[in-house]
CSV table of C-alpha atoms in Angstrom, one decimal:
chain,number,residue,atom,x,y,z
A,1,ASP,CA,29.7,10.7,-2.8
A,2,ALA,CA,26.8,10.5,-5.3
A,3,GLY,CA,26.3,14.1,-6.8
A,4,VAL,CA,22.6,14.9,-8.4
A,5,THR,CA,21.1,12.2,-10.2
A,6,GLN,CA,17.7,13.2,-12.5
A,7,SER,CA,15.3,11.0,-14.1
A,8,PRO,CA,14.5,9.8,-17.1
A,9,THR,CA,17.2,11.6,-18.7
A,10,HIS,CA,15.4,11.6,-22.4
A,11,LEU,CA,11.8,11.9,-22.9
A,12,ILE,CA,9.1,12.5,-25.5
A,13,LYS,CA,5.5,13.8,-25.2
A,14,THR,CA,2.9,15.1,-26.9
A,15,ARG,CA,1.5,18.6,-26.2
A,16,GLY,CA,-1.4,18.2,-23.5
A,17,GLN,CA,-0.3,15.5,-22.2
A,18,GLN,CA,1.6,16.0,-18.5
A,19,VAL,CA,4.9,15.3,-16.9
A,20,THR,CA,6.6,14.4,-14.1
A,21,LEU,CA,10.9,15.0,-13.8
A,22,ARG,CA,12.6,13.4,-10.9
A,23,CYS,CA,15.4,14.4,-8.7
A,24,SER,CA,17.9,13.3,-6.0
A,25,PRO,CA,20.6,15.7,-4.1
A,26,ILE,CA,23.0,15.5,-3.1
A,27,SER,CA,23.7,13.4,0.8
A,28,GLY,CA,23.3,16.1,3.1
A,29,HIS,CA,21.5,18.6,0.9
A,30,LYS,CA,18.8,20.6,2.2
A,31,SER,CA,17.9,22.4,-0.6
A,32,VAL,CA,16.7,21.6,-4.7
A,33,SER,CA,16.0,24.3,-7.0
A,34,TRP,CA,14.6,23.4,-10.8
A,35,TYR,CA,15.5,25.4,-14.3
A,36,GLN,CA,14.7,25.3,-17.0
A,37,GLN,CA,16.8,26.1,-20.2
A,38,VAL,CA,16.2,26.4,-23.5
A,39,LEU,CA,18.1,25.5,-26.2
A,40,GLY,CA,20.8,28.1,-26.8
A,41,GLN,CA,20.2,30.1,-23.4
A,42,GLY,CA,20.8,30.2,-19.2
A,43,PRO,CA,18.4,28.6,-17.3
A,44,GLN,CA,16.1,29.7,-16.1
A,45,PHE,CA,15.1,29.1,-12.1
A,46,ILE,CA,12.0,27.8,-12.0
A,47,PHE,CA,11.6,26.5,-8.1
A,48,GLN,CA,13.2,26.4,-4.7
A,49,TYR,CA,12.6,24.3,-2.3
A,50,TYR,CA,14.2,23.7,1.0
A,51,GLU,CA,12.7,21.4,4.5
A,52,LYS,CA,10.2,20.7,1.7
A,53,GLU,CA,8.4,23.5,1.5
A,54,GLU,CA,8.1,25.7,-1.4
A,55,ARG,CA,10.6,28.5,-0.7
A,56,GLY,CA,10.5,30.6,-4.2
A,57,ARG,CA,9.5,30.5,-7.8
A,58,GLY,CA,10.0,31.5,-11.3
A,59,ASN,CA,8.1,33.6,-13.1
A,60,PHE,CA,6.4,30.4,-15.0
A,61,PRO,CA,2.9,29.4,-15.3
A,62,ASP,CA,1.3,27.6,-12.2
A,63,ARG,CA,1.3,24.6,-15.1
A,64,PHE,CA,4.4,23.8,-13.8
A,65,SER,CA,4.2,22.5,-9.9
A,66,ALA,CA,7.0,20.7,-7.7
A,67,ARG,CA,6.8,18.7,-4.5
A,68,GLN,CA,9.9,18.2,-2.4
A,69,PHE,CA,9.3,14.7,-0.1
A,70,PRO,CA,10.7,13.4,3.5
A,71,ASN,CA,14.1,12.5,2.1
A,72,TYR,CA,14.6,16.0,-0.5
A,73,SER,CA,14.0,14.4,-3.6
A,74,SER,CA,11.9,16.8,-5.6
A,75,GLU,CA,9.5,16.1,-8.4
A,76,LEU,CA,8.1,19.3,-10.9
A,77,ASN,CA,5.0,18.7,-12.8
A,78,VAL,CA,4.8,19.9,-15.9
A,79,ASN,CA,0.6,20.2,-16.8
A,80,ALA,CA,-0.3,21.1,-20.4
A,81,LEU,CA,2.5,20.6,-22.2
A,82,LEU,CA,3.1,22.7,-24.7
A,83,LEU,CA,5.3,23.5,-27.2
A,84,GLY,CA,7.5,25.6,-25.7
A,85,ASP,CA,8.2,23.4,-22.9
A,86,SER,CA,10.7,21.3,-24.1
A,87,ALA,CA,14.5,22.0,-22.9
A,88,LEU,CA,16.5,20.8,-21.2
A,89,TYR,CA,15.4,20.5,-17.6
A,90,LEU,CA,18.0,20.4,-14.2
A,91,CYS,CA,18.0,20.4,-10.8
A,92,ALA,CA,19.9,21.5,-8.4
A,93,SER,CA,20.6,20.5,-5.0
A,94,SER,CA,22.6,23.0,-1.9
A,95,LEU,CA,23.9,23.0,1.5
A,96,VAL,CA,21.7,26.1,1.8
A,97,THR,CA,21.1,27.4,5.8
A,98,GLU,CA,20.0,31.2,6.5
A,99,SER,CA,22.9,31.6,6.7
A,100,SER,CA,24.9,30.5,3.8
A,101,TYR,CA,23.4,32.7,0.5
A,102,ASN,CA,26.3,32.2,-0.8
A,103,SER,CA,26.7,28.0,-1.5
A,104,PRO,CA,26.9,27.6,-5.1
A,105,LEU,CA,23.9,25.4,-6.6
A,106,HIS,CA,25.5,20.6,-7.6
A,107,PHE,CA,23.7,20.6,-10.7
A,108,GLY,CA,22.4,16.5,-12.4
A,109,ASN,CA,23.1,16.2,-16.0
A,110,GLY,CA,19.2,16.5,-17.0
A,111,THR,CA,16.5,15.8,-18.2
A,112,ARG,CA,15.6,16.4,-22.2
A,113,LEU,CA,12.3,16.4,-22.4
A,114,THR,CA,11.0,17.1,-26.2
A,115,VAL,CA,7.6,17.8,-26.2
A,116,THR,CA,6.2,17.0,-30.3
P,1,ALA,CA,17.1,44.0,-11.0
P,2,GLN,CA,19.7,41.7,-10.6
P,3,SER,CA,21.1,40.9,-14.2
P,4,VAL,CA,23.9,40.0,-16.4
P,5,ALA,CA,25.5,40.4,-19.6
P,6,GLN,CA,27.8,38.5,-21.4
P,7,PRO,CA,28.4,39.7,-24.4
P,8,GLU,CA,30.3,37.4,-27.1
P,9,ASP,CA,27.7,34.6,-27.9
P,10,GLN,CA,31.4,33.0,-28.9
P,11,VAL,CA,35.4,33.3,-28.0
P,12,ASN,CA,37.7,31.6,-30.3
P,13,VAL,CA,41.8,30.9,-28.9
P,14,ALA,CA,44.1,28.6,-30.1
P,15,GLU,CA,45.8,26.2,-27.2
P,16,GLY,CA,48.8,27.7,-24.8
P,17,ASN,CA,46.9,31.4,-25.8
P,18,PRO,CA,45.6,33.1,-22.0
P,19,LEU,CA,41.4,33.3,-23.2
P,20,THR,CA,39.4,35.6,-20.9
P,21,VAL,CA,35.7,35.7,-21.1
P,22,LYS,CA,34.0,39.0,-20.5
P,23,CYS,CA,30.6,39.2,-18.0
P,24,THR,CA,28.9,42.7,-16.9
P,25,TYR,CA,26.4,43.0,-14.2
P,26,SER,CA,23.9,45.2,-13.2
P,27,VAL,CA,23.1,44.1,-9.4
P,28,SER,CA,22.1,46.3,-5.9
P,29,GLY,CA,24.4,46.1,-3.4
P,30,ASN,CA,27.2,44.0,-3.3
P,31,PRO,CA,27.1,41.3,-6.1
P,32,TYR,CA,27.6,37.2,-5.5
P,33,LEU,CA,28.9,36.5,-8.0
P,34,PHE,CA,29.5,33.0,-10.1
P,35,TRP,CA,30.6,31.4,-13.1
P,36,TYR,CA,29.8,28.3,-13.7
P,37,VAL,CA,31.1,25.9,-17.3
P,38,GLN,CA,28.8,23.3,-19.6
P,39,TYR,CA,29.8,20.9,-21.3
P,40,PRO,CA,27.4,19.0,-23.4
P,41,ASN,CA,24.2,16.9,-23.2
P,42,ARG,CA,25.8,17.6,-18.9
P,43,GLY,CA,24.6,19.9,-16.7
P,44,LEU,CA,26.3,22.9,-15.1
P,45,GLN,CA,29.8,22.7,-13.5
P,46,PHE,CA,30.8,25.6,-10.6
P,47,LEU,CA,34.0,27.0,-11.3
P,48,LEU,CA,34.2,29.8,-9.2
P,49,LYS,CA,32.3,32.2,-6.9
P,50,TYR,CA,33.4,36.1,-5.4
P,51,ILE,CA,31.0,37.2,-1.8
P,52,THR,CA,33.3,39.1,-0.4
P,53,GLY,CA,37.9,40.0,-0.2
P,54,ASP,CA,40.5,40.0,-3.1
P,55,ASN,CA,39.2,41.1,-6.4
P,56,LEU,CA,41.4,37.8,-8.0
P,57,VAL,CA,39.6,34.8,-7.2
P,58,LYS,CA,40.9,31.2,-8.1
P,59,GLY,CA,38.7,28.1,-9.0
P,60,SER,CA,38.4,25.1,-10.5
P,61,TYR,CA,41.0,23.8,-14.0
P,62,GLY,CA,43.7,26.6,-13.7
P,63,PHE,CA,40.9,29.8,-13.7
P,64,GLU,CA,40.1,32.7,-12.5
P,65,ALA,CA,37.6,35.7,-12.4
P,66,GLU,CA,38.3,39.5,-11.7
P,67,PHE,CA,36.5,41.3,-9.5
P,68,ASN,CA,36.6,45.3,-10.5
P,69,LYS,CA,33.4,47.2,-8.9
P,70,SER,CA,34.1,50.1,-10.8
P,71,GLN,CA,33.2,49.3,-14.6
P,72,THR,CA,30.6,46.2,-12.8
P,73,SER,CA,32.6,43.3,-14.5
P,74,PHE,CA,33.9,39.7,-13.5
P,75,HIS,CA,35.4,38.2,-16.6
P,76,LEU,CA,37.0,34.9,-16.8
P,77,LYS,CA,40.6,34.8,-17.3
P,78,LYS,CA,43.1,31.4,-17.2
P,79,PRO,CA,46.5,32.5,-18.4
P,80,SER,CA,47.5,29.7,-20.7
P,81,ALA,CA,43.8,27.6,-22.2
P,82,LEU,CA,43.5,23.9,-23.1
P,83,VAL,CA,41.4,22.0,-25.9
P,84,SER,CA,39.6,20.9,-23.0
P,85,ASP,CA,38.7,24.0,-22.0
P,86,SER,CA,35.9,24.2,-25.0
P,87,ALA,CA,33.0,24.5,-23.4
P,88,LEU,CA,29.6,26.3,-23.1
P,89,TYR,CA,30.3,29.6,-20.1
P,90,PHE,CA,27.8,31.4,-17.8
P,91,CYS,CA,28.4,34.3,-16.3
P,92,ALA,CA,25.4,34.8,-13.2
P,93,VAL,CA,24.7,36.7,-10.0
P,94,ARG,CA,22.4,35.7,-7.2
P,95,ASP,CA,19.1,37.6,-6.3
P,96,ARG,CA,19.5,38.9,-3.6
P,97,TYR,CA,16.1,39.8,-2.7
P,98,SER,CA,14.7,36.2,-3.8
P,99,SER,CA,14.8,32.7,-2.9
P,100,ALA,CA,19.1,31.6,-2.1
P,101,SER,CA,19.1,29.0,-4.8
P,102,LYS,CA,17.9,31.9,-7.0
P,103,ILE,CA,21.1,32.5,-9.3
P,104,ILE,CA,21.5,34.2,-12.4
P,105,PHE,CA,22.4,33.2,-15.9
P,106,GLY,CA,23.1,35.2,-18.2
P,107,SER,CA,23.2,33.8,-21.9
P,108,GLY,CA,26.4,31.8,-22.5
P,109,THR,CA,29.3,32.2,-24.2
P,110,ARG,CA,30.8,29.4,-26.9
P,111,LEU,CA,34.9,29.2,-25.9
P,112,SER,CA,36.5,27.1,-28.7
P,113,ILE,CA,39.4,26.2,-27.8
P,114,ARG,CA,42.0,25.4,-31.7
P,115,PRO,CA,44.7,22.8,-31.3
C-alpha cells in the first residue's frame, strides 16, 4: 500500500502570497492531521480533520485553514505568507476512531515551504 | 498542560555500544507516549508506543523504551547501536484533552553513531 503522499515536495513563495499544500492519506485512513516543523524544532500541531470535519486546531492564526474532501484527501492553505511560515509541513493520517485514540500517526515526507 | 522534554540535543555513541535517548513527560492522568524517528528530508516514522501494561515496550528496528511512572520518564534504548540508527528522534505524548491526533512532540535528539 502507498504511504501518505504530499505535494509539492518543495515550494518557494514571496511574503504576502498564498499557498496550498496537498495530502493523500493511506487507503482506509479517515483522519488527516497537519503539522508544522520549523528547523531545529519538533512538529507543532495545526489541524486535524476526521470524516471531513475539523476535529482539532492548534495555536495558529486564522491565515491557516484546511479542508478534507470526500475521498479523505486534504489541503492546507496559508494566506498572507510571512517569513516565519518557512518550515516543513507534514501531513499525517491515522485510523483514529472514538475507541482508538492511541493509533500511531503515519507521516508523509512533507512539503518544504520557503518564504522569501 | 501536557508536555515532553528531551534534555539532550545530541547523543554520540560508538557502533555496537548500547544507546539511550532520554525523555521526560508531564501529563495529568495516564500518559499515552510515543517515539518517532526522522531521517533527513523525510517525515517521521513511528517506532513504538506505551499505552498501558508492561513498562518495557518493544518497537521497530530493535528499539525499546522503558516507562517509569515514578520518574515520569520514557527513555528510548537499544542494546547495540548501528550506524544506520543515526537520525533525529522525537518523544511525544498524546494530548488527552484535545483531538485524538494532537500529538505534542519534544524538541528532538540527534543521535549520531560513529563506526
